[in-house]
mmCIF file with all atom_site columns, C-alpha atoms in Angstrom:
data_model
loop_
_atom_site.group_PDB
_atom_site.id
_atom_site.type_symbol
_atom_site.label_atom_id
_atom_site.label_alt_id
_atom_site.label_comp_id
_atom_site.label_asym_id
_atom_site.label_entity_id
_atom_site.label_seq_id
_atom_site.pdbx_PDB_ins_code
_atom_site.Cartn_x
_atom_site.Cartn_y
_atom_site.Cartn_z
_atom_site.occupancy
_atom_site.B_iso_or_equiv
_atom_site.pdbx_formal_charge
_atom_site.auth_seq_id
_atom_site.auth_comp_id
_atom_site.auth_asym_id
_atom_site.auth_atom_id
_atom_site.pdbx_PDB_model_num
ATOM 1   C CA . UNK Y 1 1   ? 6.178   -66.578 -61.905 1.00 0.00 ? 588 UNK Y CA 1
ATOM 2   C CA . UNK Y 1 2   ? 7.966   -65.004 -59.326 1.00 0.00 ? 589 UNK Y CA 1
ATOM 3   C CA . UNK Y 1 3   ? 8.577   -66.217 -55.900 1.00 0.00 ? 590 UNK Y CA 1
ATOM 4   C CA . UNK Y 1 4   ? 8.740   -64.483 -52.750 1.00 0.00 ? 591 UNK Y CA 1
ATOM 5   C CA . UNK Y 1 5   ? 9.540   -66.100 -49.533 1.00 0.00 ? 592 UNK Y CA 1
ATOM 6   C CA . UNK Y 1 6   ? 8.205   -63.798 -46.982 1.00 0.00 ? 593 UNK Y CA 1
ATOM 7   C CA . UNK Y 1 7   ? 6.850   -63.727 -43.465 1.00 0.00 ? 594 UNK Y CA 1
ATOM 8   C CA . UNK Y 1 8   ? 3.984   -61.014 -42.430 1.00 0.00 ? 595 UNK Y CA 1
ATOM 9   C CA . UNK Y 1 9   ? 5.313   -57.861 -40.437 1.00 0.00 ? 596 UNK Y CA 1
ATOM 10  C CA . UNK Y 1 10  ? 9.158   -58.589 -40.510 1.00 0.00 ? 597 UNK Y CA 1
ATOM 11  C CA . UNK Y 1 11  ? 11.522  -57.060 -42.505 1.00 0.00 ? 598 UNK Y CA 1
ATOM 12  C CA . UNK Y 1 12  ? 10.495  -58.544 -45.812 1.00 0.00 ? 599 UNK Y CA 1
ATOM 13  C CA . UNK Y 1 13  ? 7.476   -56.564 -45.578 1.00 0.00 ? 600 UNK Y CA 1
ATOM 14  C CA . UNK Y 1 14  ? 9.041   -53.727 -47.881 1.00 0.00 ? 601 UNK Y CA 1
ATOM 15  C CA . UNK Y 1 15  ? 9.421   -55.874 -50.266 1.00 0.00 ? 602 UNK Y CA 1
ATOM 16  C CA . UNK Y 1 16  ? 5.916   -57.026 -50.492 1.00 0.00 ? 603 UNK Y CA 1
ATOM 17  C CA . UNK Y 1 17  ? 5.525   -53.446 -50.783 1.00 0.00 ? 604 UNK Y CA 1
ATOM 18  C CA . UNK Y 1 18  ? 7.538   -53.029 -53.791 1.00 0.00 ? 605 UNK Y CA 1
ATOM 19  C CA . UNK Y 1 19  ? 6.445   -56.087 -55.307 1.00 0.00 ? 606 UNK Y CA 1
ATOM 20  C CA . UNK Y 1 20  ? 2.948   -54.114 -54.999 1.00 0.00 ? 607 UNK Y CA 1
ATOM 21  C CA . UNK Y 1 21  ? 4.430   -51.157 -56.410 1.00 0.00 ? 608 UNK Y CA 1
ATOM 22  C CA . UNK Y 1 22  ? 5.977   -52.738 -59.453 1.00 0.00 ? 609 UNK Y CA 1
ATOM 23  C CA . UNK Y 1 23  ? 2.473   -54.791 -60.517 1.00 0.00 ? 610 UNK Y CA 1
ATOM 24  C CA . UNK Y 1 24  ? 4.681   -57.530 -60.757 1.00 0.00 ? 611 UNK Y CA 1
ATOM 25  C CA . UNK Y 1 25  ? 2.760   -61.204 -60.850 1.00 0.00 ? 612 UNK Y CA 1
ATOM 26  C CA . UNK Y 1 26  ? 4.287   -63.266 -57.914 1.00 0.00 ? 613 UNK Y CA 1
ATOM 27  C CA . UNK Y 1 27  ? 3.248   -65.778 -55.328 1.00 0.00 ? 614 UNK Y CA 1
ATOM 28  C CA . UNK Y 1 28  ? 4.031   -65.676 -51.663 1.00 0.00 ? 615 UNK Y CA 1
ATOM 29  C CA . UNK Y 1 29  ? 6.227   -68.808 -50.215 1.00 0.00 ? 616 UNK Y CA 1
ATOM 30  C CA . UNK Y 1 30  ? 5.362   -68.363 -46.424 1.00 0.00 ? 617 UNK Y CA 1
ATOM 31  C CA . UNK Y 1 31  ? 8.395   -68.649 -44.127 1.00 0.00 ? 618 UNK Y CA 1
ATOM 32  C CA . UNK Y 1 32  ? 7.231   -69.118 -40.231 1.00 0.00 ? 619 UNK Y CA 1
ATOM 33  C CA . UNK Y 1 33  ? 9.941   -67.551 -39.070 1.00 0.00 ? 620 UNK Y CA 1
ATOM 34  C CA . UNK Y 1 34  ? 8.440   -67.702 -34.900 1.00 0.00 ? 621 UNK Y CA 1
ATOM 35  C CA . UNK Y 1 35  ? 7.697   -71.223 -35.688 1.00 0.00 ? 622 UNK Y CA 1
ATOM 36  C CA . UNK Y 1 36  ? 8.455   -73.053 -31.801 1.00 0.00 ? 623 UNK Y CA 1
ATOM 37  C CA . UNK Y 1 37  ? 11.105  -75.404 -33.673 1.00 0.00 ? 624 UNK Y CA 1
ATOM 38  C CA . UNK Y 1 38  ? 12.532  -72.867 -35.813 1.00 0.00 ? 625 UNK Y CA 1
ATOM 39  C CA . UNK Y 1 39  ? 12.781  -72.423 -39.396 1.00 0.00 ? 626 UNK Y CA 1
ATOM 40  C CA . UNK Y 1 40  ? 12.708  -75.511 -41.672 1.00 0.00 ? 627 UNK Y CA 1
ATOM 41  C CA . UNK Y 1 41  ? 16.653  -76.456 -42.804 1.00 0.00 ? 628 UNK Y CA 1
ATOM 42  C CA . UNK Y 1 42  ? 15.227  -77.070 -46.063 1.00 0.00 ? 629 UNK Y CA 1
ATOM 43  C CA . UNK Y 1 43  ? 14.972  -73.441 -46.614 1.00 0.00 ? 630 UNK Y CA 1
ATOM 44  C CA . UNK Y 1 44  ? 18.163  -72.676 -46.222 1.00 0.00 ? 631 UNK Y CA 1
ATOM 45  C CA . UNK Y 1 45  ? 19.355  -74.029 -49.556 1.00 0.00 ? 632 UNK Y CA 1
ATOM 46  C CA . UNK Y 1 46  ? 16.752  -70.358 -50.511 1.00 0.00 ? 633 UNK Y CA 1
ATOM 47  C CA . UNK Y 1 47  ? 19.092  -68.335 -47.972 1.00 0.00 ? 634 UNK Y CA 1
ATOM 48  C CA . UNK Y 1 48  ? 21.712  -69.311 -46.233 1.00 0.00 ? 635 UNK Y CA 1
ATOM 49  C CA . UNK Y 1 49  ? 20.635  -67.910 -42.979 1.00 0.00 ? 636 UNK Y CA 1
ATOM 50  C CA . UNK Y 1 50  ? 17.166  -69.198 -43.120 1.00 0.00 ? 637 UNK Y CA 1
ATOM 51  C CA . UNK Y 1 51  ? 16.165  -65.333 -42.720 1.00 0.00 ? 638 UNK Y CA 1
ATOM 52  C CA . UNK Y 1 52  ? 13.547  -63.296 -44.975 1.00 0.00 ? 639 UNK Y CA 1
ATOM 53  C CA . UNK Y 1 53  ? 12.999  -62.038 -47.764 1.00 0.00 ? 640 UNK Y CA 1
ATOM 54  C CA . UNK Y 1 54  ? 14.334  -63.851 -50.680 1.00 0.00 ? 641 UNK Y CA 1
ATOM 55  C CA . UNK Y 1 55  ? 12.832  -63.934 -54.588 1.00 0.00 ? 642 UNK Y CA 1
ATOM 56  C CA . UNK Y 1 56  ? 13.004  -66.403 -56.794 1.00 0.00 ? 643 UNK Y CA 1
ATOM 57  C CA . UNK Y 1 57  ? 13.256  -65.073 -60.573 1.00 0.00 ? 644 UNK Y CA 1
ATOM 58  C CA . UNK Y 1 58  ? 13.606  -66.972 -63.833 1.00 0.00 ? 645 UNK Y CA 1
ATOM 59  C CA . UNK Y 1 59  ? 15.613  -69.810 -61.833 1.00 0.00 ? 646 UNK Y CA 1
ATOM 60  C CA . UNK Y 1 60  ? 17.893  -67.139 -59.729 1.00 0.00 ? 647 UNK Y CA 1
ATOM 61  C CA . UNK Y 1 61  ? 17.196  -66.886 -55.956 1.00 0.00 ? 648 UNK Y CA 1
ATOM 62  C CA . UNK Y 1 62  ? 18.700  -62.993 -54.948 1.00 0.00 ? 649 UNK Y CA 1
ATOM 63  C CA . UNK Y 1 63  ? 18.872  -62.538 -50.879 1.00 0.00 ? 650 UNK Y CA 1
ATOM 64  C CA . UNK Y 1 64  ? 19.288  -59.500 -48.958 1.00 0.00 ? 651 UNK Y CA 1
ATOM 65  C CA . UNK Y 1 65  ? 16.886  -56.774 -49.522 1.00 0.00 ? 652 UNK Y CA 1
ATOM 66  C CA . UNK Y 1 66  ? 19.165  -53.671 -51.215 1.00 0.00 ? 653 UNK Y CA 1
ATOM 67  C CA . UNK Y 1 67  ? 20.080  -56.656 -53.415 1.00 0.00 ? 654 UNK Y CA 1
ATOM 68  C CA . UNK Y 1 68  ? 16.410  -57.318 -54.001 1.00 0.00 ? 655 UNK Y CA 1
ATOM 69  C CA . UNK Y 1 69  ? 14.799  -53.929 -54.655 1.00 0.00 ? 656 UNK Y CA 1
ATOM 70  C CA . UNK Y 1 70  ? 18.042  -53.318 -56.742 1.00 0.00 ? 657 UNK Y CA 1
ATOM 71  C CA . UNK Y 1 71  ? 17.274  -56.554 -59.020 1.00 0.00 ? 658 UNK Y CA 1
ATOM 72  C CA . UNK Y 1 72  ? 13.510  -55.845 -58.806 1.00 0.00 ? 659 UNK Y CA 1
ATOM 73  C CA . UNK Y 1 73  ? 13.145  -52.418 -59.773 1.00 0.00 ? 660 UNK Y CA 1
ATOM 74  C CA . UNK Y 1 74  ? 15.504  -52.642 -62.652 1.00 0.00 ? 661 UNK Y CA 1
ATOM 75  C CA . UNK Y 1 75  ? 13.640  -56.054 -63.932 1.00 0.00 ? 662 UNK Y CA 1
ATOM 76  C CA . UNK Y 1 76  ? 10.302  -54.080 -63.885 1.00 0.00 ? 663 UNK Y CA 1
ATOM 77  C CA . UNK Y 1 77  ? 11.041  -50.803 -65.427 1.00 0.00 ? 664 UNK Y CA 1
ATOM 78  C CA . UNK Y 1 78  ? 7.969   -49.972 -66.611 1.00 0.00 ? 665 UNK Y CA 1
ATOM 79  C CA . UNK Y 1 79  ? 7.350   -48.875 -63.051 1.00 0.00 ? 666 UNK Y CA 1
ATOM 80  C CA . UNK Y 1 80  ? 9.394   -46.317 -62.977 1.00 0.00 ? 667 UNK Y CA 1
ATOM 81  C CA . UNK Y 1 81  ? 10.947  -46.948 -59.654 1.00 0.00 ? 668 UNK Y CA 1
ATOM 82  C CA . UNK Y 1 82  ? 14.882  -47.146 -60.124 1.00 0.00 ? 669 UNK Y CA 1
ATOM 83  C CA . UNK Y 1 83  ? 16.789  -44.420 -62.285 1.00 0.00 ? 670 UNK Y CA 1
ATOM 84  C CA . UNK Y 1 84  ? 18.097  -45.272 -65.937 1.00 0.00 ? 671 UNK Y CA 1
ATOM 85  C CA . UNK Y 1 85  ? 21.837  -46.635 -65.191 1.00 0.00 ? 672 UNK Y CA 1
ATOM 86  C CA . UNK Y 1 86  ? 24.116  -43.723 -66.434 1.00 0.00 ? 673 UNK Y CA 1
ATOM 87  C CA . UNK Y 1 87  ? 21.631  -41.247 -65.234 1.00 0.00 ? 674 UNK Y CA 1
ATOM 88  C CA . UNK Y 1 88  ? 22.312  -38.622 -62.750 1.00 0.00 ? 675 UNK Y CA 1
ATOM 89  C CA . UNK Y 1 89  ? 19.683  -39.788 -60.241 1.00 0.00 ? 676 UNK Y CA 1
ATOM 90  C CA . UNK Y 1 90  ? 21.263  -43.031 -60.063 1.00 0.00 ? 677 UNK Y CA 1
ATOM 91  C CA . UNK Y 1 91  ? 24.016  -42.428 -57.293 1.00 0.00 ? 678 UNK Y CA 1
ATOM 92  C CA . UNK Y 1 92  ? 22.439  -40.854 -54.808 1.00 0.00 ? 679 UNK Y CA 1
ATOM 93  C CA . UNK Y 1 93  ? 19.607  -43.585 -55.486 1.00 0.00 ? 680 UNK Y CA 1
ATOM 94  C CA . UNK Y 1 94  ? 21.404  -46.973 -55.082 1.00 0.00 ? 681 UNK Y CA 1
ATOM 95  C CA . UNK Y 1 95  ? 23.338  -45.043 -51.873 1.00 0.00 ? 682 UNK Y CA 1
ATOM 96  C CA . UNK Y 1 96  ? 19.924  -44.507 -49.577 1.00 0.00 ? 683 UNK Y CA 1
ATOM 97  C CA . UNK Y 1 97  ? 19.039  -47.598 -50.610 1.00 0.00 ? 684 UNK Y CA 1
ATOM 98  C CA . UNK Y 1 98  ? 21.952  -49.818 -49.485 1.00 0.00 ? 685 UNK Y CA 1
ATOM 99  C CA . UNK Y 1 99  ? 22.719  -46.867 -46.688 1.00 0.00 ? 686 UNK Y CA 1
ATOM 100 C CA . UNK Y 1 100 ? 19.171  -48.592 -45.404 1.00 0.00 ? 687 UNK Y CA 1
ATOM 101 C CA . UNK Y 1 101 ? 20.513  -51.483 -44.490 1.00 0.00 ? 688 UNK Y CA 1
ATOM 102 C CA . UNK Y 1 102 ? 23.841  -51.421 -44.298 1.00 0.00 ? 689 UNK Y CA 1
ATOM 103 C CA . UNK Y 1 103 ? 23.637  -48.069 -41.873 1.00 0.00 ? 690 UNK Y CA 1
ATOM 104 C CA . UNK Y 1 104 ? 20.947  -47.423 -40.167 1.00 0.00 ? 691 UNK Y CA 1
ATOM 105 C CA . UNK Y 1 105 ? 19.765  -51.044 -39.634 1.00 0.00 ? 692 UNK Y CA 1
ATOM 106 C CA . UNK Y 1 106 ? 22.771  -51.361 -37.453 1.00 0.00 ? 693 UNK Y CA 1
ATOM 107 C CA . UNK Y 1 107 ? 23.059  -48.078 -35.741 1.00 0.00 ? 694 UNK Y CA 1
ATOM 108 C CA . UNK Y 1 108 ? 19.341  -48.785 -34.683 1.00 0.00 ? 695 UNK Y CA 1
ATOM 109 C CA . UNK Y 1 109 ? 20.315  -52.319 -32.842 1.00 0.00 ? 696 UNK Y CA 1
ATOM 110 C CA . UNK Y 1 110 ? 23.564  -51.151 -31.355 1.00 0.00 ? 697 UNK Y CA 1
ATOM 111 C CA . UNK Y 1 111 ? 21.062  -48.108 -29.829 1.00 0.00 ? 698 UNK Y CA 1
ATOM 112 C CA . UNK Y 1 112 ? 18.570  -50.414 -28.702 1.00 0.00 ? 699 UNK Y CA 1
ATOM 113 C CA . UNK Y 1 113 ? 20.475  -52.630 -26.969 1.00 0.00 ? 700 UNK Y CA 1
ATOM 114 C CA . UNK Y 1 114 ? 22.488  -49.577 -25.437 1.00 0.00 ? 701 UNK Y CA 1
ATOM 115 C CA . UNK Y 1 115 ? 25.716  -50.022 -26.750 1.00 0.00 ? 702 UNK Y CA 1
ATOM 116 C CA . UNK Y 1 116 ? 28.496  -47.798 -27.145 1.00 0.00 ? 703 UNK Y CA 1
ATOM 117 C CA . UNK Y 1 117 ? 31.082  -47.239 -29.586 1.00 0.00 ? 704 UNK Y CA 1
ATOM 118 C CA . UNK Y 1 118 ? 33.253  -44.843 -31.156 1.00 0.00 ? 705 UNK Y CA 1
ATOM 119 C CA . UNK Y 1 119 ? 32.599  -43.635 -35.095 1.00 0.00 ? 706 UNK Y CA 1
ATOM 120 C CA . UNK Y 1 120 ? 35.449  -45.548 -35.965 1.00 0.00 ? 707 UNK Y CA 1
ATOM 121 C CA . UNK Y 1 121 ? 35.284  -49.171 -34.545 1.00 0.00 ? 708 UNK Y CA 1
ATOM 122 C CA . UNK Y 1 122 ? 32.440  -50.038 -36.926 1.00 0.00 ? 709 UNK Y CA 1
ATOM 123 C CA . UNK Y 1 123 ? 31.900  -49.313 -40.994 1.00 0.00 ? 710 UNK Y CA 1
ATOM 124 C CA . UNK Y 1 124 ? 28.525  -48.018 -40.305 1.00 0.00 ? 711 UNK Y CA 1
ATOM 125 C CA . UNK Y 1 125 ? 29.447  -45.282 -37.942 1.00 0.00 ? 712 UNK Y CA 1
ATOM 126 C CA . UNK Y 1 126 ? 27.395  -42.883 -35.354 1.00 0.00 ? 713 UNK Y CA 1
ATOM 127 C CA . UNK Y 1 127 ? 24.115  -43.091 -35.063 1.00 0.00 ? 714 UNK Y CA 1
ATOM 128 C CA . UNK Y 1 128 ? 23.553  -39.728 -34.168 1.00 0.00 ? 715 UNK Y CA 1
ATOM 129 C CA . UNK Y 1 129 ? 25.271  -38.920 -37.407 1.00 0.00 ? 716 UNK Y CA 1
ATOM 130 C CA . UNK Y 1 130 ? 22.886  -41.168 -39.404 1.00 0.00 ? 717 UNK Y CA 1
ATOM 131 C CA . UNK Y 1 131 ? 20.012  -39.439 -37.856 1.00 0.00 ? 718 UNK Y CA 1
ATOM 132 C CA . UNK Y 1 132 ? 21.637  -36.181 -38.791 1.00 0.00 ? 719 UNK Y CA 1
ATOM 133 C CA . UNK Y 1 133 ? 21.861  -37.306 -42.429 1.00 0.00 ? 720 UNK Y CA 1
ATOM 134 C CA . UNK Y 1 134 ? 18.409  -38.911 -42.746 1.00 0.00 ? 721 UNK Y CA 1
ATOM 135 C CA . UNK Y 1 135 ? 16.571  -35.490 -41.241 1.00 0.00 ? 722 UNK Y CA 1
ATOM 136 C CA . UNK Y 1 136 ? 19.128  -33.801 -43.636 1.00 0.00 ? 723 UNK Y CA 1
ATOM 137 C CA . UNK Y 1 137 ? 18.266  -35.724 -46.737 1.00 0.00 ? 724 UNK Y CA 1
ATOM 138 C CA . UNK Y 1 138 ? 14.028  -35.362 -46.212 1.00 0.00 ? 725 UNK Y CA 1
ATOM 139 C CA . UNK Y 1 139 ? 14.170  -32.084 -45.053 1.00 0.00 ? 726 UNK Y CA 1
ATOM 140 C CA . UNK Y 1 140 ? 15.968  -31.441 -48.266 1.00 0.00 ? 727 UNK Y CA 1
ATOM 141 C CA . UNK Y 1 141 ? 14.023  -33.326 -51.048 1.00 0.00 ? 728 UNK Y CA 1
ATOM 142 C CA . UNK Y 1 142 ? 10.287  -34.827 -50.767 1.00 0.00 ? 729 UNK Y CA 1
ATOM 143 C CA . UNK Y 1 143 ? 11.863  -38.566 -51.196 1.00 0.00 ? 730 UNK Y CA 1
ATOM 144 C CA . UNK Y 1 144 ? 14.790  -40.055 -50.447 1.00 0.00 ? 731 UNK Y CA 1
ATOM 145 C CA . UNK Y 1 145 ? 16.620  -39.728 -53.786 1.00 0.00 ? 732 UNK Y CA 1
ATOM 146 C CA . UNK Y 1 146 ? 15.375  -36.790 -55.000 1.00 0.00 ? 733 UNK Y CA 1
ATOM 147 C CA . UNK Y 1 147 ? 12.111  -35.182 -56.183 1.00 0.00 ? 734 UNK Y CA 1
ATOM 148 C CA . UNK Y 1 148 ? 10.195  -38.695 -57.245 1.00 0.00 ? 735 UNK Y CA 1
ATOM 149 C CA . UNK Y 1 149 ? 9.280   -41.627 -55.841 1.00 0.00 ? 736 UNK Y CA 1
ATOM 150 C CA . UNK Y 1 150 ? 11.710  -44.544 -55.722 1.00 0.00 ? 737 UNK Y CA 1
ATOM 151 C CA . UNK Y 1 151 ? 12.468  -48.197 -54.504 1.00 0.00 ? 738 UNK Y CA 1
ATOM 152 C CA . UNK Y 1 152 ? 14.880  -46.718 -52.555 1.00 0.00 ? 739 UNK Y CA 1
ATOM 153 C CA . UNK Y 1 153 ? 11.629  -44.788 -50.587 1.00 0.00 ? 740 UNK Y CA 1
ATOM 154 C CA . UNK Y 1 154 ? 10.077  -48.167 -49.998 1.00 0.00 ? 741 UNK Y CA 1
ATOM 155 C CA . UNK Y 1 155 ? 12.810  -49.377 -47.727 1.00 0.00 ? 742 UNK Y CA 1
ATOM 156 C CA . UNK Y 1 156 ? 13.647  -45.945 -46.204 1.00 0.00 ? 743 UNK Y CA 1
ATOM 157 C CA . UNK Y 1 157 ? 10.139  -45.247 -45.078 1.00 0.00 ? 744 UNK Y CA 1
ATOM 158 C CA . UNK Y 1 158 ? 9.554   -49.149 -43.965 1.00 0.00 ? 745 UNK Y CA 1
ATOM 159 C CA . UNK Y 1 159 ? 12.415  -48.793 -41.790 1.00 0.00 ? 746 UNK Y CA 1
ATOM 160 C CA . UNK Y 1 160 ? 11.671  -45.208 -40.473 1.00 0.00 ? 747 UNK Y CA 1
ATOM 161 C CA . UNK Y 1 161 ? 8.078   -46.491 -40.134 1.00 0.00 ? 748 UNK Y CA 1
ATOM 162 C CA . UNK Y 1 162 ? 9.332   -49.836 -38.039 1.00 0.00 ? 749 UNK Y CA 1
ATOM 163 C CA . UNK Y 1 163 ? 11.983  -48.081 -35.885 1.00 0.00 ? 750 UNK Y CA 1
ATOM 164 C CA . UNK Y 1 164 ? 9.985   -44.435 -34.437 1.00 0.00 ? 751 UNK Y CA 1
ATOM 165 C CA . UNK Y 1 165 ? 6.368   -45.687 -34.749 1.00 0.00 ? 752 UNK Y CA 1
ATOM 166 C CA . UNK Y 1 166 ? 7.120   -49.497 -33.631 1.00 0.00 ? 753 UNK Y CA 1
ATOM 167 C CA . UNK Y 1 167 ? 10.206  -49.990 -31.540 1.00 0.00 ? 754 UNK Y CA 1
ATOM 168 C CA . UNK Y 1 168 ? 10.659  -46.032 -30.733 1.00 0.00 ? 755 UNK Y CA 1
ATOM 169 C CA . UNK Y 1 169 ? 14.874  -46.235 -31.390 1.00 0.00 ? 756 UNK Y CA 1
ATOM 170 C CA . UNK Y 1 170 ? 14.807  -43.380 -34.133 1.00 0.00 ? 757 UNK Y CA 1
ATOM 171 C CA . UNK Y 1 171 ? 13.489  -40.196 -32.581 1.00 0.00 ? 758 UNK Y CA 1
ATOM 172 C CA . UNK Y 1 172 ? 10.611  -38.689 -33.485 1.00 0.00 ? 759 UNK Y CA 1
ATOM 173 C CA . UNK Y 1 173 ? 11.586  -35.541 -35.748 1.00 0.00 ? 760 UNK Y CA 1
ATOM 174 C CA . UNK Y 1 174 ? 9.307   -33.626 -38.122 1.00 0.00 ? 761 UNK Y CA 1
ATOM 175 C CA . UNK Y 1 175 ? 10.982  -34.548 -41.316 1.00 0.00 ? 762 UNK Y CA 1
ATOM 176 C CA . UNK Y 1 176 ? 10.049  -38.021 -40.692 1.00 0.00 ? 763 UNK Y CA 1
ATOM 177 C CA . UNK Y 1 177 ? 6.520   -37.494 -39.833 1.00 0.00 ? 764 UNK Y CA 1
ATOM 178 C CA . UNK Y 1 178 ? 6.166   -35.726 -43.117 1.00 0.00 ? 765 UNK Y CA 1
ATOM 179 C CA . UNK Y 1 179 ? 7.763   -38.558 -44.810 1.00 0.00 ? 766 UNK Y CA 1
ATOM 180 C CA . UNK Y 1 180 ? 5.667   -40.608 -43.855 1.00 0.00 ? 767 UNK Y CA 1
ATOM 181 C CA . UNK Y 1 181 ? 2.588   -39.237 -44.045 1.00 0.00 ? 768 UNK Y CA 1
ATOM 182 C CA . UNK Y 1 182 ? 3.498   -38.814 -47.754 1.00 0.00 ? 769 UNK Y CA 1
ATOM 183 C CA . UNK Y 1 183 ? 3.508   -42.161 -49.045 1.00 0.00 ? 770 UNK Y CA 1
ATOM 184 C CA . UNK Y 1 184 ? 0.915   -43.556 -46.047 1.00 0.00 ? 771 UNK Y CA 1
ATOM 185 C CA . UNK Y 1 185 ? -1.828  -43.599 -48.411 1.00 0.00 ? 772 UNK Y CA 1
ATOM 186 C CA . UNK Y 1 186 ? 0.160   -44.772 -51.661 1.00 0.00 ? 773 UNK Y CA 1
ATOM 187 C CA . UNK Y 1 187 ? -2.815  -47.647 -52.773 1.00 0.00 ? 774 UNK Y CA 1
ATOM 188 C CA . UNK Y 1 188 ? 0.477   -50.296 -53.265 1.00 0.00 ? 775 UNK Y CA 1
ATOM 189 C CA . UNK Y 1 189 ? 1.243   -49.935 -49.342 1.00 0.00 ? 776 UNK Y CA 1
ATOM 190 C CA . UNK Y 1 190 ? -2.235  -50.292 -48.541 1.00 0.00 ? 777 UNK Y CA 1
ATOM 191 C CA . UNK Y 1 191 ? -2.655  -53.830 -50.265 1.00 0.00 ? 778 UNK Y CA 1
ATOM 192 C CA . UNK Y 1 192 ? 0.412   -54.782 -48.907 1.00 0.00 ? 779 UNK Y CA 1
ATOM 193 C CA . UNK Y 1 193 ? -0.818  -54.390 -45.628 1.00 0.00 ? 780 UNK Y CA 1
ATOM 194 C CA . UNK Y 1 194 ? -3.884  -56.512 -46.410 1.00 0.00 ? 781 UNK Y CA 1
ATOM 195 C CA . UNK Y 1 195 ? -1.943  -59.032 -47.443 1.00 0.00 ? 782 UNK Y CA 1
ATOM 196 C CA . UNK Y 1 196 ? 0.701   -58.961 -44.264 1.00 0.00 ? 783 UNK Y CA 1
ATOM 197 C CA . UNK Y 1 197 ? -2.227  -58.791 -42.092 1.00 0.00 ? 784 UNK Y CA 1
ATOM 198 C CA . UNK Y 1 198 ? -4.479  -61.822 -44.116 1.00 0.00 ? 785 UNK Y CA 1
ATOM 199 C CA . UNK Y 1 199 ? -1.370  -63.983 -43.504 1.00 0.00 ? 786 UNK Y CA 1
ATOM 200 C CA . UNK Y 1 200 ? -0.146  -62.681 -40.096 1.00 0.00 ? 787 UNK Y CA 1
ATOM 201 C CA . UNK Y 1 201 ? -4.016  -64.639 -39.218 1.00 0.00 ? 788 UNK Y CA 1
ATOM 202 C CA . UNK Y 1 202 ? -2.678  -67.801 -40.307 1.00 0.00 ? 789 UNK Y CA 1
ATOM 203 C CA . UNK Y 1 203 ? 0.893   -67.824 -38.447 1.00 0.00 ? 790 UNK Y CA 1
ATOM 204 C CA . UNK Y 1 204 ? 0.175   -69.681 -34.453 1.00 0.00 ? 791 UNK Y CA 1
ATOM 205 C CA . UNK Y 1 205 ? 2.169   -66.883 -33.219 1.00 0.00 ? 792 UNK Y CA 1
ATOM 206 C CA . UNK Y 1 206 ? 0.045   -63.975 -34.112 1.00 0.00 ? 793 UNK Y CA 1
ATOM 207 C CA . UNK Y 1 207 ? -3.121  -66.296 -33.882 1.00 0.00 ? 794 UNK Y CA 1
ATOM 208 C CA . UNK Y 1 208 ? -2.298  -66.443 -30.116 1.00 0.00 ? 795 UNK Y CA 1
ATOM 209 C CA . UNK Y 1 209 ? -1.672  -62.992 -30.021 1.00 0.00 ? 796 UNK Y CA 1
ATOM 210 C CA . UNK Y 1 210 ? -5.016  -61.876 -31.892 1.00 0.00 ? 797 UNK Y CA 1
ATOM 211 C CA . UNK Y 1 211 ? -6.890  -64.589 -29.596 1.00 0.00 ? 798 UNK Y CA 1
ATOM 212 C CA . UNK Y 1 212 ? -5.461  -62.663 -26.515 1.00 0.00 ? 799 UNK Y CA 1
ATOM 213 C CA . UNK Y 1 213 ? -6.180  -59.430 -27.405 1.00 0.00 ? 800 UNK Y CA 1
ATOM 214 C CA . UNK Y 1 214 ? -10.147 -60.804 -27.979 1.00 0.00 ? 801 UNK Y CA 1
ATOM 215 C CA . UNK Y 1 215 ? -10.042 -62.002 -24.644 1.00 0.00 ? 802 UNK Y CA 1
ATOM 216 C CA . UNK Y 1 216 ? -8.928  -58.707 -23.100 1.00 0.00 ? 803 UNK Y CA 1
ATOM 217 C CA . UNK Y 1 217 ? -11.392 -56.218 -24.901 1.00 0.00 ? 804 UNK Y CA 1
#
């Protein structure tokens, strides 16, 4: 069976999503990543940074999540969800997906924190540009690698999702409420937020948080 090592509402999240999506059969490995002493060293013979997600396969751990969906969608491809290698589709697929994390994920934390920088002193570049591009690629196509459904979708809209409807970095533009509101009801997203939310109740952090929001309604 397949192992995920996951904590509720962080960034492995999308891939409980895909691992929806695919119909794979896996069990959850709970990581308490907002545990008061930290996360256990043991885990970091899993990943090497002790951060989430990470899958366990047929004896192979694979870490970082383009590296994930990549592995996952082409191990399950009965689902549909990655273009045939040698197909047309398959460039612009594995680019939005890495571009995810390897782009935007960056761009969004130098804006948060206020930071500024010229296009050239980091490999990601402007993040006005990769807003540009993102609008520019939905606006464009209904998904983000074309005209179907991908695993590349799962981490674009997770992260468009997180960063303008949670943390409000990524400005609010049309294309991305559209987006969104197209794959908001897929049934695979929906039990994947049951799940993150079943086992968000048994982490102390959120506990306390759920306790104090009792308290103030």
């Amino acid at each position: 069976m397949l192992k995920f090592y996951h904590a509720p509402w962080s960034r492995s999240s999308g891939i409980l999503w895909l691992l929806e999506e695919l119909g794979a059969d896996f069990e959850i490995v709970p990581i308490d990543i907002r545990a008061e002493g930290g996360v256990p060293e043991t885990y970091r013979s899993i990943q090497p940074n002790k951060k989430v997600p990470a899958v366990e396969h047929n004896g192979v751990v694979i870490t970082e999540r383009p590296a994930i969906s990549i592995y996952l969608a082409d191990a399950f491809p009965q689902a549909g969800l990655a273009p045939t290698i040698g197909s047309r589709d398959r460039g612009p697929y594995l680019s939005m997906l890495v571009y995810c994390a390897a782009v935007i994920d960056p761009c969004i934390t130098m804006k948060s924190k206020g930071l500024s920088y010229e296009s050239n002193d980091h490999a990601f570049g402007l993040f006005d540009d990769m807003v540009a591009f993102v609008e520019r690629t939905l606006t464009g196509h209904p998904f983000a690698a074309g005209d179907r459904f991908t695993a590349a979708d799962v981490q674009l809209a997770s992260t468009i999702e997180f960063t303008m409807n949670t943390i409000n970095v990524l400005p609010r533009r049309q294309a991305f409420v559209d987006y969104l509101a197209r794959i908001g009801e897929r049934p695979a997203l929906q039990r994947a937020n049951e799940k993150d939310l079943a086992l968000a109740k048994t982490v102390p952090f959120f506990q306390k948080q759920f306790a104090a929001g009792a308290q103030g309604a």
